[in-house]
PDB file of C-alpha atoms in Angstrom:
ATOM      1  CA  MET A   1       7.575 -95.315 -87.378  1.00  0.00           C
ATOM      2  CA  THR A   2       5.916 -92.511 -89.372  1.00  0.00           C
ATOM      3  CA  LYS A   3       2.150 -92.466 -89.825  1.00  0.00           C
ATOM      4  CA  GLU A   4       0.508 -90.925 -92.843  1.00  0.00           C
ATOM      5  CA  VAL A   5      -1.706 -87.889 -92.261  1.00  0.00           C
ATOM      6  CA  SER A   6      -4.757 -89.753 -93.576  1.00  0.00           C
ATOM      7  CA  ASP A   7      -4.172 -92.483 -90.965  1.00  0.00           C
ATOM      8  CA  VAL A   8      -3.987 -89.909 -88.192  1.00  0.00           C
ATOM      9  CA  LYS A   9      -7.121 -88.162 -89.469  1.00  0.00           C
ATOM     10  CA  ALA A  10      -8.989 -91.442 -89.397  1.00  0.00           C
ATOM     11  CA  GLU A  11      -7.871 -92.088 -85.832  1.00  0.00           C
ATOM     12  CA  PHE A  12      -8.826 -88.603 -84.663  1.00  0.00           C
ATOM     13  CA  SER A  13     -11.983 -88.137 -86.737  1.00  0.00           C
ATOM     14  CA  HIS A  14     -14.925 -86.308 -85.227  1.00  0.00           C
ATOM     15  CA  SER A  15     -17.176 -89.339 -85.498  1.00  0.00           C
ATOM     16  CA  VAL A  16     -19.270 -90.237 -82.458  1.00  0.00           C
ATOM     17  CA  SER A  17     -17.126 -92.330 -80.187  1.00  0.00           C
ATOM     18  CA  ASP A  18     -17.045 -93.297 -76.552  1.00  0.00           C
ATOM     19  CA  GLU A  19     -13.302 -92.828 -76.656  1.00  0.00           C
ATOM     20  CA  THR A  20     -12.058 -89.504 -75.298  1.00  0.00           C
ATOM     21  CA  PRO A  21      -9.424 -87.494 -77.191  1.00  0.00           C
ATOM     22  CA  ASN A  22      -6.888 -88.455 -74.491  1.00  0.00           C
ATOM     23  CA  ALA A  23      -7.670 -92.141 -74.994  1.00  0.00           C
ATOM     24  CA  GLN A  24      -7.377 -91.694 -78.752  1.00  0.00           C
ATOM     25  CA  ALA A  25      -4.022 -89.958 -78.342  1.00  0.00           C
ATOM     26  CA  ALA A  26      -2.844 -92.756 -76.069  1.00  0.00           C
ATOM     27  CA  SER A  27      -3.506 -95.238 -78.877  1.00  0.00           C
ATOM     28  CA  LEU A  28      -0.519 -93.799 -80.760  1.00  0.00           C
ATOM     29  CA  LYS A  29       2.585 -95.795 -79.936  1.00  0.00           C
ATOM     30  CA  SER A  30       5.408 -93.883 -78.325  1.00  0.00           C
ATOM     31  CA  GLY A  31       7.549 -94.253 -81.453  1.00  0.00           C
ATOM     32  CA  ASP A  32       4.805 -93.019 -83.796  1.00  0.00           C
ATOM     33  CA  GLU A  33       5.322 -89.700 -85.462  1.00  0.00           C
ATOM     34  CA  VAL A  34       2.735 -87.547 -87.186  1.00  0.00           C
ATOM     35  CA  THR A  35       3.773 -85.883 -90.410  1.00  0.00           C
ATOM     36  CA  ASN A  36       2.237 -82.699 -91.808  1.00  0.00           C
ATOM     37  CA  THR A  37       0.199 -81.792 -88.713  1.00  0.00           C
ATOM     38  CA  GLN A  38      -1.446 -78.828 -90.450  1.00  0.00           C
ATOM     39  CA  ALA A  39      -3.323 -81.232 -92.693  1.00  0.00           C
ATOM     40  CA  ALA A  40      -5.027 -82.682 -89.592  1.00  0.00           C
ATOM     41  CA  PHE A  41      -6.908 -79.406 -89.000  1.00  0.00           C
ATOM     42  CA  PRO A  42     -10.264 -78.749 -90.719  1.00  0.00           C
ATOM     43  CA  LYS A  43     -10.016 -77.124 -94.116  1.00  0.00           C
ATOM     44  CA  SER A  44     -11.259 -73.540 -94.366  1.00  0.00           C
ATOM     45  CA  GLU A  45     -14.167 -74.666 -96.580  1.00  0.00           C
ATOM     46  CA  GLU A  46     -15.262 -77.079 -93.841  1.00  0.00           C
ATOM     47  CA  VAL A  47     -15.080 -74.347 -91.210  1.00  0.00           C
ATOM     48  CA  GLU A  48     -17.100 -71.967 -93.402  1.00  0.00           C
ATOM     49  CA  GLU A  49     -19.918 -74.535 -93.416  1.00  0.00           C
ATOM     50  CA  PHE A  50     -20.276 -74.247 -89.622  1.00  0.00           C
ATOM     51  CA  PRO A  51     -23.144 -71.940 -88.593  1.00  0.00           C
ATOM     52  CA  GLU A  52     -22.134 -68.523 -87.334  1.00  0.00           C
ATOM     53  CA  VAL A  53     -22.792 -68.039 -83.630  1.00  0.00           C
ATOM     54  CA  VAL A  54     -23.228 -64.850 -81.610  1.00  0.00           C
ATOM     55  CA  ARG A  55     -22.624 -64.164 -77.939  1.00  0.00           C
ATOM     56  CA  ARG A  56     -25.529 -63.072 -75.739  1.00  0.00           C
ATOM     57  CA  THR A  57     -25.829 -62.493 -72.031  1.00  0.00           C
ATOM     58  CA  ILE A  58     -29.113 -63.655 -70.563  1.00  0.00           C
ATOM     59  CA  ARG A  59     -30.707 -63.028 -67.188  1.00  0.00           C
ATOM     60  CA  LEU A  60     -32.626 -65.885 -65.644  1.00  0.00           C
ATOM     61  CA  GLU A  61     -34.687 -66.324 -62.518  1.00  0.00           C
ATOM     62  CA  GLN A  62     -32.382 -67.925 -59.940  1.00  0.00           C
ATOM     63  CA  GLN A  63     -34.356 -71.163 -59.547  1.00  0.00           C
ATOM     64  CA  VAL A  64     -34.718 -71.579 -63.319  1.00  0.00           C
ATOM     65  CA  ASP A  65     -31.000 -70.899 -63.725  1.00  0.00           C
ATOM     66  CA  GLU A  66     -30.082 -73.567 -61.175  1.00  0.00           C
ATOM     67  CA  GLU A  67     -32.444 -76.157 -62.650  1.00  0.00           C
ATOM     68  CA  LEU A  68     -31.274 -75.413 -66.182  1.00  0.00           C
ATOM     69  CA  GLU A  69     -27.647 -75.716 -65.075  1.00  0.00           C
ATOM     70  CA  GLN A  70     -28.353 -79.119 -63.516  1.00  0.00           C
ATOM     71  CA  LEU A  71     -30.221 -80.318 -66.612  1.00  0.00           C
ATOM     72  CA  CYS A  72     -27.486 -79.207 -68.993  1.00  0.00           C
ATOM     73  CA  SER A  73     -24.759 -80.679 -66.826  1.00  0.00           C
ATOM     74  CA  ARG A  74     -26.585 -83.994 -66.503  1.00  0.00           C
ATOM     75  CA  GLU A  75     -27.317 -84.185 -70.251  1.00  0.00           C
ATOM     76  CA  ARG A  76     -23.830 -82.896 -71.188  1.00  0.00           C
ATOM     77  CA  ILE A  77     -25.127 -80.030 -73.320  1.00  0.00           C
ATOM     78  CA  THR A  78     -24.819 -76.256 -73.119  1.00  0.00           C
ATOM     79  CA  ARG A  79     -27.542 -73.772 -72.263  1.00  0.00           C
ATOM     80  CA  GLU A  80     -27.146 -72.320 -75.712  1.00  0.00           C
ATOM     81  CA  THR A  81     -27.694 -75.589 -77.553  1.00  0.00           C
ATOM     82  CA  PHE A  82     -30.663 -76.365 -75.289  1.00  0.00           C
ATOM     83  CA  LEU A  83     -32.217 -72.977 -76.037  1.00  0.00           C
ATOM     84  CA  GLU A  84     -31.631 -73.448 -79.776  1.00  0.00           C
ATOM     85  CA  ALA A  85     -33.265 -76.882 -79.686  1.00  0.00           C
ATOM     86  CA  VAL A  86     -36.275 -75.594 -77.735  1.00  0.00           C
ATOM     87  CA  TYR A  87     -36.742 -72.803 -80.259  1.00  0.00           C
ATOM     88  CA  LEU A  88     -36.464 -75.189 -83.222  1.00  0.00           C
ATOM     89  CA  VAL A  89     -38.987 -77.628 -81.744  1.00  0.00           C
ATOM     90  CA  CYS A  90     -41.414 -74.844 -80.819  1.00  0.00           C
ATOM     91  CA  SER A  91     -41.166 -73.196 -84.229  1.00  0.00           C
ATOM     92  CA  ASP A  92     -42.407 -76.442 -85.808  1.00  0.00           C
ATOM     93  CA  LYS A  93     -45.325 -76.771 -83.373  1.00  0.00           C
ATOM     94  CA  PRO A  94     -47.533 -73.623 -83.451  1.00  0.00           C
ATOM     95  CA  GLU A  95     -49.691 -74.639 -80.451  1.00  0.00           C
ATOM     96  CA  ILE A  96     -46.674 -75.154 -78.217  1.00  0.00           C
ATOM     97  CA  PHE A  97     -45.047 -72.010 -79.615  1.00  0.00           C
ATOM     98  CA  GLN A  98     -48.096 -69.906 -78.666  1.00  0.00           C
ATOM     99  CA  GLU A  99     -48.126 -71.398 -75.159  1.00  0.00           C
ATOM    100  CA  VAL A 100     -44.424 -70.627 -74.709  1.00  0.00           C
ATOM    101  CA  LEU A 101     -44.956 -67.066 -75.986  1.00  0.00           C
ATOM    102  CA  ALA A 102     -47.852 -66.511 -73.562  1.00  0.00           C
ATOM    103  CA  ILE A 103     -45.696 -67.626 -70.619  1.00  0.00           C
ATOM    104  CA  ALA A 104     -42.773 -65.511 -71.847  1.00  0.00           C
ATOM    105  CA  LYS A 105     -44.973 -62.400 -72.153  1.00  0.00           C
ATOM    106  CA  GLN A 106     -46.393 -62.956 -68.662  1.00  0.00           C
ATOM    107  CA  ARG A 107     -42.904 -63.316 -67.189  1.00  0.00           C
ATOM    108  CA  TYR A 108     -41.765 -60.208 -69.100  1.00  0.00           C
ATOM    109  CA  ARG A 109     -44.608 -58.146 -67.582  1.00  0.00           C
ATOM    110  CA  GLN A 110     -43.760 -59.446 -64.090  1.00  0.00           C
ATOM    111  CA  ARG A 111     -40.090 -58.541 -64.480  1.00  0.00           C
ATOM    112  CA  LYS A 112     -40.901 -55.119 -65.885  1.00  0.00           C
ATOM    113  CA  THR A 113     -43.234 -54.394 -62.946  1.00  0.00           C
ATOM    114  CA  ALA A 114     -40.644 -55.620 -60.434  1.00  0.00           C
ATOM    115  CA  GLY A 115     -37.962 -53.476 -62.081  1.00  0.00           C
ATOM    116  CA  GLU A 116     -40.150 -50.372 -61.925  1.00  0.00           C
ATOM    117  CA  LYS A 117     -40.904 -50.991 -58.232  1.00  0.00           C
ATOM    118  CA  ARG A 118     -37.194 -51.353 -57.474  1.00  0.00           C
ATOM    119  CA  LYS A 119     -36.482 -48.139 -59.390  1.00  0.00           C
ATOM    120  CA  PHE A 120     -39.101 -46.187 -57.399  1.00  0.00           C
ATOM    121  CA  GLN A 121     -37.819 -47.626 -54.105  1.00  0.00           C
ATOM    122  CA  THR A 122     -34.304 -46.507 -54.998  1.00  0.00           C
ATOM    123  CA  MET A 123     -35.546 -43.041 -55.971  1.00  0.00           C
ATOM    124  CA  GLY A 124     -37.516 -42.808 -52.710  1.00  0.00           C
ATOM    125  CA  LYS A 125     -34.428 -43.658 -50.660  1.00  0.00           C
ATOM    126  CA  LYS A 126     -32.465 -40.855 -52.351  1.00  0.00           C
ATOM    127  CA  TYR A 127     -34.984 -38.254 -51.178  1.00  0.00           C
ATOM    128  CA  GLU A 128     -35.288 -39.465 -47.567  1.00  0.00           C
TER     129      GLU A 128
END
């Protein structure tokens, strides 16, 4: 039996579903055949509508990193999407945004001071 591409697209749509892709694939009968598989991929216009993303490496305090990892794993999100959401919420709430900035600036000063101390310790060891 041959299925039309539109039928396959409907079965494998990106709508919110509790069904995993493997479960969706299993719903095809063993005799089913998909025609014109290229049509099942997103069109280039659809892909161009996706926001552009960039790659960044971030350094986090170990305890914060562990807690954030647990949160993201439990909620089934990524660190990146969590960070984006936090920024978007804060940017709409100036009071919260200022509080977050104050904490961020304090942590920045602490890290800068710690980094300078480590640098001087390393330099001191070279001259011993």
